[in-house]
Coordinates of C-alpha atoms in Angstrom, one line a residue:
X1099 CA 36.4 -28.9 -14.8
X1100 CA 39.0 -26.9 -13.8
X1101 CA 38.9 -24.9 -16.8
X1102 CA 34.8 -23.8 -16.0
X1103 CA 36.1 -23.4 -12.3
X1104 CA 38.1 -21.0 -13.2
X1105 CA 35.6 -19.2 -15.7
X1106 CA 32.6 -19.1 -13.2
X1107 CA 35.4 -17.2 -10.5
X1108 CA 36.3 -14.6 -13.0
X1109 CA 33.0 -13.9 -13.5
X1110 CA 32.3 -13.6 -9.8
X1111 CA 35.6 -11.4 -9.5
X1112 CA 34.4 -9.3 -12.4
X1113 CA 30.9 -8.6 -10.7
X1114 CA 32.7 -7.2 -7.3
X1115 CA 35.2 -5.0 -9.5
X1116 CA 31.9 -3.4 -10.1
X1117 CA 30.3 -2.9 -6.6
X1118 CA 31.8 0.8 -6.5
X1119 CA 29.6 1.8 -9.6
X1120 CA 26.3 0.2 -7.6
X1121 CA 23.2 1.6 -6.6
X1122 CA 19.8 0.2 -5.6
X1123 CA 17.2 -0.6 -8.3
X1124 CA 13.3 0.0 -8.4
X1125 CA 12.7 -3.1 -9.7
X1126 CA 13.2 -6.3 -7.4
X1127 CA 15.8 -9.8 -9.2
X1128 CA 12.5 -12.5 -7.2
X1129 CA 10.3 -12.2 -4.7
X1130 CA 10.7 -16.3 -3.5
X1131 CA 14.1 -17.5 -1.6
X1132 CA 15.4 -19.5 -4.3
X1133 CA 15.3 -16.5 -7.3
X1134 CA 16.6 -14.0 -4.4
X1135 CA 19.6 -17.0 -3.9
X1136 CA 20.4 -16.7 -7.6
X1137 CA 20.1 -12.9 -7.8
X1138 CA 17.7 -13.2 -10.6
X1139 CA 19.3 -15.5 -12.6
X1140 CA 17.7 -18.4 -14.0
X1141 CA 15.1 -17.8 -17.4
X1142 CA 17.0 -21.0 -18.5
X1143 CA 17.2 -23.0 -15.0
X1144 CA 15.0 -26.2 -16.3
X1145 CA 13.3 -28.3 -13.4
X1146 CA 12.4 -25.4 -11.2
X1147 CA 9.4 -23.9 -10.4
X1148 CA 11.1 -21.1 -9.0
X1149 CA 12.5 -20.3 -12.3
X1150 CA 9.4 -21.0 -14.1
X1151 CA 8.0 -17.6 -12.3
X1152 CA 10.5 -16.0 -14.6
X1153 CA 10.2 -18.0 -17.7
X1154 CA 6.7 -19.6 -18.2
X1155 CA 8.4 -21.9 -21.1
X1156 CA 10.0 -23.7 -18.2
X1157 CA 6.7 -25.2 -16.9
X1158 CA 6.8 -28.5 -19.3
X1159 CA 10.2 -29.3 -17.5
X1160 CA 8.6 -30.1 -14.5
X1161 CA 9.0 -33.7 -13.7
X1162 CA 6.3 -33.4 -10.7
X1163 CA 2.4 -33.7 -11.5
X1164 CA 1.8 -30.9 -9.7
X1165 CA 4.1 -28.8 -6.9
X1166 CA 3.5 -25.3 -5.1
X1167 CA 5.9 -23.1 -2.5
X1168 CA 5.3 -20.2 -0.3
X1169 CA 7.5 -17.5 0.7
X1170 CA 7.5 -14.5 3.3
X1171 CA 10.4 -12.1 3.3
X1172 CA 11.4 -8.7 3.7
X1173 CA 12.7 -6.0 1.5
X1174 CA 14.8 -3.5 3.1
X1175 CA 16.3 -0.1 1.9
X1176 CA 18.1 2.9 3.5
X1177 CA 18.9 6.6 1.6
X1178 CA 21.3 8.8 2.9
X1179 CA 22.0 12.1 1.6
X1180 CA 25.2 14.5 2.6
X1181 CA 25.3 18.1 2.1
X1182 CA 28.6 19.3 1.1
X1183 CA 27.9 22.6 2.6
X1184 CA 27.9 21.5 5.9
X1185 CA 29.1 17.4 6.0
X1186 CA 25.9 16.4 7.2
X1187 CA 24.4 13.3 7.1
X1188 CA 20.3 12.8 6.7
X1189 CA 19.3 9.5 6.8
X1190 CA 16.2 8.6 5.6
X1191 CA 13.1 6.3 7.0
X1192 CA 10.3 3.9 6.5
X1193 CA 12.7 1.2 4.9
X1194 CA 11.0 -2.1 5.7
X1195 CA 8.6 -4.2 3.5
X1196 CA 7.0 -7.5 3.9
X1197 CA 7.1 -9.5 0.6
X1198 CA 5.4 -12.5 -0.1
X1199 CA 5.3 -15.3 -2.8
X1200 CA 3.9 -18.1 -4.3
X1201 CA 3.8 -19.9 -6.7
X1202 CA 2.4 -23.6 -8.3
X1203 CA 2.4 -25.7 -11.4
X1204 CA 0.2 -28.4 -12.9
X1205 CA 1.5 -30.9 -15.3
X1206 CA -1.3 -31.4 -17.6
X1207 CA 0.3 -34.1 -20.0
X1208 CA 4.3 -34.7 -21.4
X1209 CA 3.5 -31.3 -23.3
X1210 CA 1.3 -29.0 -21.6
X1211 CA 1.2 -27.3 -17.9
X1212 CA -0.3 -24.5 -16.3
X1213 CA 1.4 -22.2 -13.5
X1214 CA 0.8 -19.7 -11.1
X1215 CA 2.7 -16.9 -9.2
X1216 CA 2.1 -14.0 -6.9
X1217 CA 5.4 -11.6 -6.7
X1218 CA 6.2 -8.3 -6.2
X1219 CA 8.3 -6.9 -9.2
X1220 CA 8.6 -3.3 -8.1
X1221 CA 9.1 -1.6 -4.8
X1222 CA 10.3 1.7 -3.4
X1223 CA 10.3 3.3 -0.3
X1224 CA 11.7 6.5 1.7
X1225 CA 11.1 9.2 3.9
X1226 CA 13.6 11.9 4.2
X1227 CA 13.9 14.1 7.2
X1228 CA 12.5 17.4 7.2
X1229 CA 16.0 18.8 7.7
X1230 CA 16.6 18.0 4.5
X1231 CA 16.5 20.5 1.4
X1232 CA 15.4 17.8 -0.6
X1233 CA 11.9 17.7 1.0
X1234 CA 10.7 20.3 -1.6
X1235 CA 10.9 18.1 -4.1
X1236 CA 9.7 15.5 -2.7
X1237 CA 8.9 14.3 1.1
X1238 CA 7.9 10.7 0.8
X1239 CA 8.2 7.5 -1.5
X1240 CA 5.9 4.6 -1.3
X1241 CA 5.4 2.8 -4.6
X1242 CA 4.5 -1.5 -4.1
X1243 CA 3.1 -3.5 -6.9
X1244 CA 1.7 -7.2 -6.4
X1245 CA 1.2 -9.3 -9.4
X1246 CA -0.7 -12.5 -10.5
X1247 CA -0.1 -14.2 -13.4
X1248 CA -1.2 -17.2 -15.0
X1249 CA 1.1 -19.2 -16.6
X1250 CA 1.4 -21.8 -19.2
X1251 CA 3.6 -23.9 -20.9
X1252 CA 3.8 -25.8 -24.3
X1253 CA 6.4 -28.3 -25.6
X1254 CA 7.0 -28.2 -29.2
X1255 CA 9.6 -30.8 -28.8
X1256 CA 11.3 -32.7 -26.0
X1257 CA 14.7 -29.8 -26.0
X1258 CA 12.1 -26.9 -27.6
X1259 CA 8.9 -25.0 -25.1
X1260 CA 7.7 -21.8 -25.3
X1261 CA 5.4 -20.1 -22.2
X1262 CA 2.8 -17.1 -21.6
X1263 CA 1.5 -15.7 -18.6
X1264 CA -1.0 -12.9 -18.4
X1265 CA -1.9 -11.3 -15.0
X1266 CA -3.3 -8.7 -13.1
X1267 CA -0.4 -6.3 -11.1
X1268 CA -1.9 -4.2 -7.8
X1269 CA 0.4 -0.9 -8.2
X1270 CA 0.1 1.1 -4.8
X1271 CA 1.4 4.9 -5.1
X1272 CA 1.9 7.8 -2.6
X1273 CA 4.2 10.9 -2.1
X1274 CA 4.5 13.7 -0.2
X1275 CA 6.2 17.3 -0.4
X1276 CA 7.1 19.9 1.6
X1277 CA 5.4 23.3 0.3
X1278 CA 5.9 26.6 1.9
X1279 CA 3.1 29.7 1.4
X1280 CA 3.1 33.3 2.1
X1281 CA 1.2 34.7 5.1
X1282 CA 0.0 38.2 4.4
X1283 CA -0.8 41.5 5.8
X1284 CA -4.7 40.3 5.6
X1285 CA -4.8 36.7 5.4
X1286 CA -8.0 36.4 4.1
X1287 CA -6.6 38.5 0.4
X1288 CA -4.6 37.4 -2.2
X1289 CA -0.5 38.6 -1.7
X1290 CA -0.4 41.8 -3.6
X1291 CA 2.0 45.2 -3.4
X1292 CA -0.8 46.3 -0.8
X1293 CA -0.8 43.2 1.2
X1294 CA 3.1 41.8 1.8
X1295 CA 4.1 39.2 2.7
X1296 CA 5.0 38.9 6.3
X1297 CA 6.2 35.6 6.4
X1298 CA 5.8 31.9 5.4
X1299 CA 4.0 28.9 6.6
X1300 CA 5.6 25.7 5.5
X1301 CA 3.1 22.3 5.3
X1302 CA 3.1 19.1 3.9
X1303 CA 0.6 17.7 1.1
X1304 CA 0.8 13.5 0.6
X1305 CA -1.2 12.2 -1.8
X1306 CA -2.4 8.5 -2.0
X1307 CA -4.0 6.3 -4.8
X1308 CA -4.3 2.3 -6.1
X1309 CA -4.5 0.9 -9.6
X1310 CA -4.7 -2.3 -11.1
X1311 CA -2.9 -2.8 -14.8
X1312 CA -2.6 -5.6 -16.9
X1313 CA 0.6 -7.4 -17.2
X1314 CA 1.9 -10.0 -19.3
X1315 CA 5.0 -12.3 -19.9
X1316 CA 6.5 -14.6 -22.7
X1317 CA 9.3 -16.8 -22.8
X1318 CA 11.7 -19.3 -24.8
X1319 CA 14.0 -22.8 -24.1
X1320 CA 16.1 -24.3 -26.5
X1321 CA 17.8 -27.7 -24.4
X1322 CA 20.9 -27.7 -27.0
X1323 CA 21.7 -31.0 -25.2
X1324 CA 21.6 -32.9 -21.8
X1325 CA 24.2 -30.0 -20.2
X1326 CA 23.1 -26.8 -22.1
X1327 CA 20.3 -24.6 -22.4
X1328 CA 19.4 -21.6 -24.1
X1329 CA 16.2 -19.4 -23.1
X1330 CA 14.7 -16.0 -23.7
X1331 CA 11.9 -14.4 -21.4
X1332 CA 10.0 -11.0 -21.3
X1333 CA 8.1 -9.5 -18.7
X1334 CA 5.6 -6.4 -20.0
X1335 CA 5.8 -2.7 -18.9
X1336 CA 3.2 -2.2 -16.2
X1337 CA 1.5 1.3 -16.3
X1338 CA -2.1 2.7 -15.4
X1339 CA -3.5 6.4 -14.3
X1340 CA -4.3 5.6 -10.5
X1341 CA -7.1 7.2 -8.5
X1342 CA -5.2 9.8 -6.0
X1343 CA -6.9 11.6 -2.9
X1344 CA -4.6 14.1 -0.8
X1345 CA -4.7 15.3 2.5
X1346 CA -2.7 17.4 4.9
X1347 CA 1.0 15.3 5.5
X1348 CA 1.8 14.1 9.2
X1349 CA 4.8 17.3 9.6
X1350 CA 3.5 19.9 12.0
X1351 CA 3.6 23.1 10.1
X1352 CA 6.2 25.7 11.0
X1353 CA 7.4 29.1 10.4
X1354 CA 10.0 31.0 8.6
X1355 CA 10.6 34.8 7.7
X1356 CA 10.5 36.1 4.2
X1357 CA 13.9 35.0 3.2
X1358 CA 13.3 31.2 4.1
X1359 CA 15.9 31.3 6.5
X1360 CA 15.3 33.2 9.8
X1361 CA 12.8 33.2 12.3
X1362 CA 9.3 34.9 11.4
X1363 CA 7.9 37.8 13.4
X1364 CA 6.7 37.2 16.7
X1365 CA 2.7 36.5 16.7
X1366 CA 2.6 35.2 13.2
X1367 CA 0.7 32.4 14.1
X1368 CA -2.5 34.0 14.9
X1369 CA -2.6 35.0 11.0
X1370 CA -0.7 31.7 10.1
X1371 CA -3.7 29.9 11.1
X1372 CA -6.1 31.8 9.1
X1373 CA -4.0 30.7 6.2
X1374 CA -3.8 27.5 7.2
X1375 CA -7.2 26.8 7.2
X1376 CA -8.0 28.3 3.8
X1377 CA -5.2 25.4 2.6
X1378 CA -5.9 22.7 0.4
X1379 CA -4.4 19.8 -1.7
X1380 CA -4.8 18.5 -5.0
X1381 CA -3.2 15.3 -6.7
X1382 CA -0.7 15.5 -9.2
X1383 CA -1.0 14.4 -12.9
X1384 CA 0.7 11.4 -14.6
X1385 CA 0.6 7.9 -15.1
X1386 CA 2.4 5.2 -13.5
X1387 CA 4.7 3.6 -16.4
X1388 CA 6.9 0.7 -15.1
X1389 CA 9.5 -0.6 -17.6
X1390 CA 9.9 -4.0 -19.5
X1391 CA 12.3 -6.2 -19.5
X1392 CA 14.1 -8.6 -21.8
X1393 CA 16.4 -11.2 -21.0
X1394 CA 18.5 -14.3 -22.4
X1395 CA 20.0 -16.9 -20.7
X1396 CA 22.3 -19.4 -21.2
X1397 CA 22.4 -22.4 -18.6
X1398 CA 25.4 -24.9 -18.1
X1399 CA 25.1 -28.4 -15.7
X1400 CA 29.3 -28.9 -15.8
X1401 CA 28.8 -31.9 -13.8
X1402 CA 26.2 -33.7 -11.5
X1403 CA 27.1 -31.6 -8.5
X1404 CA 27.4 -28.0 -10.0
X1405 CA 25.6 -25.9 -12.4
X1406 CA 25.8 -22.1 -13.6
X1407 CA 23.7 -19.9 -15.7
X1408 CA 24.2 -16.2 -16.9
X1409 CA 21.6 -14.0 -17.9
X1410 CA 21.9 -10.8 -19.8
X1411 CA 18.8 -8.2 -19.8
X1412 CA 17.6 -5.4 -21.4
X1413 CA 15.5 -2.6 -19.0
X1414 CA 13.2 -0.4 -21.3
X1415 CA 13.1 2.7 -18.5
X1416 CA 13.2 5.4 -20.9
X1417 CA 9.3 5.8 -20.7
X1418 CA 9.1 5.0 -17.2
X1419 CA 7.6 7.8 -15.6
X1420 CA 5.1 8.4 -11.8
X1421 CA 2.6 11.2 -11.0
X1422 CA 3.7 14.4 -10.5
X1423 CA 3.5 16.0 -6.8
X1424 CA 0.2 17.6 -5.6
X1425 CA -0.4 20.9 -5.4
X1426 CA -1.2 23.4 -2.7
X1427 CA -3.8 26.2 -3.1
X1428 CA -5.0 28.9 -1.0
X1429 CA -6.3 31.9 -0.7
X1430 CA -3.5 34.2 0.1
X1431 CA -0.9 32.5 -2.5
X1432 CA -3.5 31.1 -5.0
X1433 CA -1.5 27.2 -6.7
X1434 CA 1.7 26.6 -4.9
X1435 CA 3.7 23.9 -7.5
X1436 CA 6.7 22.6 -5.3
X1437 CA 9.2 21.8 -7.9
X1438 CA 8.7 17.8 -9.2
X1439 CA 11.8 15.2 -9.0
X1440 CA 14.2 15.3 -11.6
X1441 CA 13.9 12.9 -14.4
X1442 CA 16.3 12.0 -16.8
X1443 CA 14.9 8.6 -17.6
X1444 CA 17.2 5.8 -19.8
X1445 CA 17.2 2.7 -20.7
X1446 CA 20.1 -0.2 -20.1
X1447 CA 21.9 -3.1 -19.8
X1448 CA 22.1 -5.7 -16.8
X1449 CA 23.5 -9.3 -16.2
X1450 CA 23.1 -11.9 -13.0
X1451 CA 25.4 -14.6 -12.7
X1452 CA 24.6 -17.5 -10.0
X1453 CA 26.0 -21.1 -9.2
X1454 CA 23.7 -24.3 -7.4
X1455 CA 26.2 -26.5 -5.9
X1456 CA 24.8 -30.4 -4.4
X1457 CA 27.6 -31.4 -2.2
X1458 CA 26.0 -32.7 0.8
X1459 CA 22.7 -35.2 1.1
X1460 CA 20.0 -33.3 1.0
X1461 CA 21.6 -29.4 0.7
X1462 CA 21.8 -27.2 -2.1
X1463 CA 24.1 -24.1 -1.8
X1464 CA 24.0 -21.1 -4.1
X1465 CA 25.9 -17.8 -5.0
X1466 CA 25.3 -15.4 -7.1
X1467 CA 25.6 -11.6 -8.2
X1468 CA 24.0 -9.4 -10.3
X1469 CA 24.7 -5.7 -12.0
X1470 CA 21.3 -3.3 -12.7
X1471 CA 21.6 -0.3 -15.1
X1472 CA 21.4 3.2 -14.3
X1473 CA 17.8 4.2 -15.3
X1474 CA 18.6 8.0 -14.4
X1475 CA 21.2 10.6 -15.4
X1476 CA 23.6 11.4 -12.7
X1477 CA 22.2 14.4 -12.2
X1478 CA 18.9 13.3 -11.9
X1479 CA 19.6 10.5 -8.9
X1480 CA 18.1 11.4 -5.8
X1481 CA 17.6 9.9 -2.3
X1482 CA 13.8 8.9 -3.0
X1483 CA 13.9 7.4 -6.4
X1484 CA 17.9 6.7 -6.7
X1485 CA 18.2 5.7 -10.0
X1486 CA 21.9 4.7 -10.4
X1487 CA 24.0 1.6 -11.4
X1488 CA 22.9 -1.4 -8.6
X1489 CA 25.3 -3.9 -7.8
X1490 CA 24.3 -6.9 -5.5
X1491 CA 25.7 -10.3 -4.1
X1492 CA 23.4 -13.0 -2.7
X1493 CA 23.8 -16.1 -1.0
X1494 CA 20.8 -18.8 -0.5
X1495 CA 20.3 -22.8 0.4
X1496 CA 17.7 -25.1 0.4
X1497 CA 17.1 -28.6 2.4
X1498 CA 14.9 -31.3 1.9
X1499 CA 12.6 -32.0 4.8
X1500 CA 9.2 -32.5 6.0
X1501 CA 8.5 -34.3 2.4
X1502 CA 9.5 -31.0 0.9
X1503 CA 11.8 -28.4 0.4
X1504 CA 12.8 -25.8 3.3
X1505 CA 14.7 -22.3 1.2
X1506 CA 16.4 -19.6 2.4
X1507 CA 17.5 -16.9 0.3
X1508 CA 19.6 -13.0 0.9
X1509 CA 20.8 -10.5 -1.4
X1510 CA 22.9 -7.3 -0.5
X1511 CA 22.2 -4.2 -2.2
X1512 CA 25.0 -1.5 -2.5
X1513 CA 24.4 2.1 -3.9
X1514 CA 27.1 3.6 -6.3
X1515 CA 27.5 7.4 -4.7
X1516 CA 26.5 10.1 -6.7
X1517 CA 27.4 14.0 -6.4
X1518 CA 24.4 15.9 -7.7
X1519 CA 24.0 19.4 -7.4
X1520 CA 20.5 19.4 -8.6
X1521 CA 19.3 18.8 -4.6
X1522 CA 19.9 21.7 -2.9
X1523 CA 17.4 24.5 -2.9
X1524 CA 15.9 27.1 -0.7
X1525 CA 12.0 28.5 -0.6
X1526 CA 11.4 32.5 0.1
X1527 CA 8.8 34.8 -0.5
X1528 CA 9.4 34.8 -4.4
X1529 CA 9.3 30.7 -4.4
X1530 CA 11.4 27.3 -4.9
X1531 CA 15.3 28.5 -6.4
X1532 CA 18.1 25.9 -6.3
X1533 CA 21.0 27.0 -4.9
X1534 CA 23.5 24.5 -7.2
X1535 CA 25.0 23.4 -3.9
X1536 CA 26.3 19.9 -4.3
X1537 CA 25.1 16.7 -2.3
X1538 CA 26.1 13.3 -2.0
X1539 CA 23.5 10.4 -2.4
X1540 CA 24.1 6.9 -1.4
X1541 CA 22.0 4.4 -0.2
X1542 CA 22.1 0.6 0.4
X1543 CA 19.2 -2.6 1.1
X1544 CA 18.8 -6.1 2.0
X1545 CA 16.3 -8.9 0.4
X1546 CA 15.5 -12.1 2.5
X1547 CA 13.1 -14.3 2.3
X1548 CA 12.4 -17.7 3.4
X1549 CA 9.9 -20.4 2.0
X1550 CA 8.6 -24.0 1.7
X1551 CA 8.0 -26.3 -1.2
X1552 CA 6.0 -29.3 -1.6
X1553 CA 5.4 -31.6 -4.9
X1554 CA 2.3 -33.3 -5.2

């Protein structure tokens, strides 16, 4: 005992020799208390209905003819951006979430059982203040997805079970950019050598659309005996074309001369008007592609009180890919394309690590930690998407009471800081040039949730 005791705390001092290199992930480890306690872990965590939501294969260890929980939590994330030039720090806002689960299982016979969860495996969110330089390439973040997924499980054997869920994900997407156009001699002409630019006019376009994608998951358990389990799972890329509509963004339009620095001419908003009612906003092109993930697990009940698991993942982000930001037309300046995000999209490696401990009547304590690949090049992380290494610790408990089971669940969320000098940029007459200026982006979130479990 003393021997795994002191395996299990390496691997726990091995995770925080990490937490420099983290950064928040797009994806989310669980949505209820419990997987948000094990910080993702647990594709091979038999007897749990929590786990099942990440393993369908675990359904036919369910001892209970039937059994259900709910969950409500909150996701919360912060981006903060420095610019070298001048040490300041821009924060950015919208950072809460609500996030629900649920989930339920039916015991059909000692071989069969069906499931059922509602998560959210996805989530993003920023706004960055208009201060920032950043805003050109993007304003505003907002990208949710809610899944349902049937689920069900097969026993080829007492120790062997394999699992399939299919389901339907909700993916919600908006951005927003800041776009700047020229204001000309006569307004009501296209900018030409006869009519100059006087000054520019700088909006915001958001666009907005919904789209609902199949989704699929298949999973693996191998019991190797009573204390040892072996389990593979995989969760389905979620991508679709969704519907976008735009409209004018919520930042009150302002002015700024030729050079994109300085004041504009006095009176310029009697002919910034007439520009800025001859503007209009079109959506952006692309698909939403979320990435896949693969996963095995291996699961170890030392002794009646304590049991670990590791899982190791694979994330398949090298196609992920969003829509593009919309585009501004008008008279004066014809298509105004603000430049898009950065991509830079790879592919990677994570693990979770997590501990259940049963030391007191009634109480279950857990621990755990978890490291998420980069999915981005360094110089493509930015404050809206981030995109870098995530490293994050979570704690959770769960009590039996009111015939049930009464969980809490918290993760912390740290970013690794990056120094990009793909951020910076200024817009004058001619358009969008980055000025290579270099800026710091960091970040950090919290995931809580609490939730109730009754077995039937």
């Amino acid at each position: 005992m003393v021997r795994w005791n002191r395996i299990w705390g390496m691997g726990l001092v091995g995770c925080a020799a990490w937490a420099p290199l983290a950064a928040q992930s797009l994806w989310l480890p669980a949505s209820d208390p419990v997987g948000i306690g094990r910080s993702g872990a647990g594709i091979a965590f038999g007897q749990s209905l929590e786990a099942a939501s990440l393993n369908p294969a675990l359904l036919v260890t369910i001892k209970d003819h039937a059994s259900a929980y709910l969950g409500l939590g909150m996701e919360m994330a912060s981006s903060q951006i420095t610019l070298q030039s001048n040490q300041r720090h821009l924060y950015s806002n919208d950072r809460n979430r609500v996030l629900p689960s649920f989930g339920a299982s039916w015991r059909l016979n000692e071989r069969f059982a069906l499931g059922l969860k509602v998560d959210s495996p996805f989530m993003r969110h920023a706004e960055l203040s208009p201060e920032s330089s950043v805003r050109f390439m993007g304003s505003r973040l907002d990208l949710s997805t809610h899944r349902l997924e049937v689920q069900a499980g097969w026993a080829l054997r007492p120790d062997v079970s394999l699992g399939l869920g299919l389901g339907m994900t909700r993916i919600h997407f908006a951005s927003g950019s800041h776009f700047r156009s020229v204001i000309p001699t006569d307004p009501t002409q296209a900018v030409s050598s006869t009519n100059p630019s006087l000054a520019l006019v700088e909006t915001e376009g958001y666009q907005e659309g919904n789209l609902n994608a199949l989704s699929w998951s298949l999973g693996g358990r191998w019991a190797i005996n009573p204390r040892w389990t072996l389990a593979i799972a995989y969760q389905s890329a979620i991508k679709g074309t969704p519907s976008l509509s735009t409209r004018a963004g919520d930042y009150s339009s302002t002015y700024v001369a030729n050079d994109g620095f300085g004041p504009a001419p006095l009176g310029i908003e009697t002919l910034g008007s007439v520009v800025l009612n001859q503007i209009h906003y079109r959506p952006g092109s692309g698909d939403v592609n979320l990435p896949d993930k693969a996963s095995i697990g291996v699961r170890h009940r030392l002794n009646p009180f304590f049991t670990w698991e590791f899982d190791l993942r694979f994330v398949g982000s090298s196609r992920l890919s969003l829509p593009g930001p919309a585009v501004l037309t008008t008279t004066a300046n014809g298509d105004v394309n603000g430049p898009a995000l950065p991509t830079g999209y790879r592919s990677g490696y994570g693990a979770s690590v997590m501990g259940e401990l049963n030391v007191l009547k009634g109480w279950t304590f857990r621990l755990g930690a978890s490291i998420d690949p980069a999915f981005q090049v360094d110089q493509a992380v930015n404050p809206l998407l981030s995109g870098a290494r995530n490293a994050a610790f979570s704690v959770g408990a769960t009590y039996e009471i009111w015939g049930g089971e009464a969980s809490f669940g918290y993760q912390f969320r740290q970013n690794r800081d990056i120094d990009s000098s793909t951020m910076e940029g200024v817009w004058n007459r001619f358009g969008y040039h980055p000025t290579g200026t270099t800026s710091r982006v960091e970040g950090m979130g919290h995931l809580w949730a609490f939730g109730f479990k009754r077995r039937f």
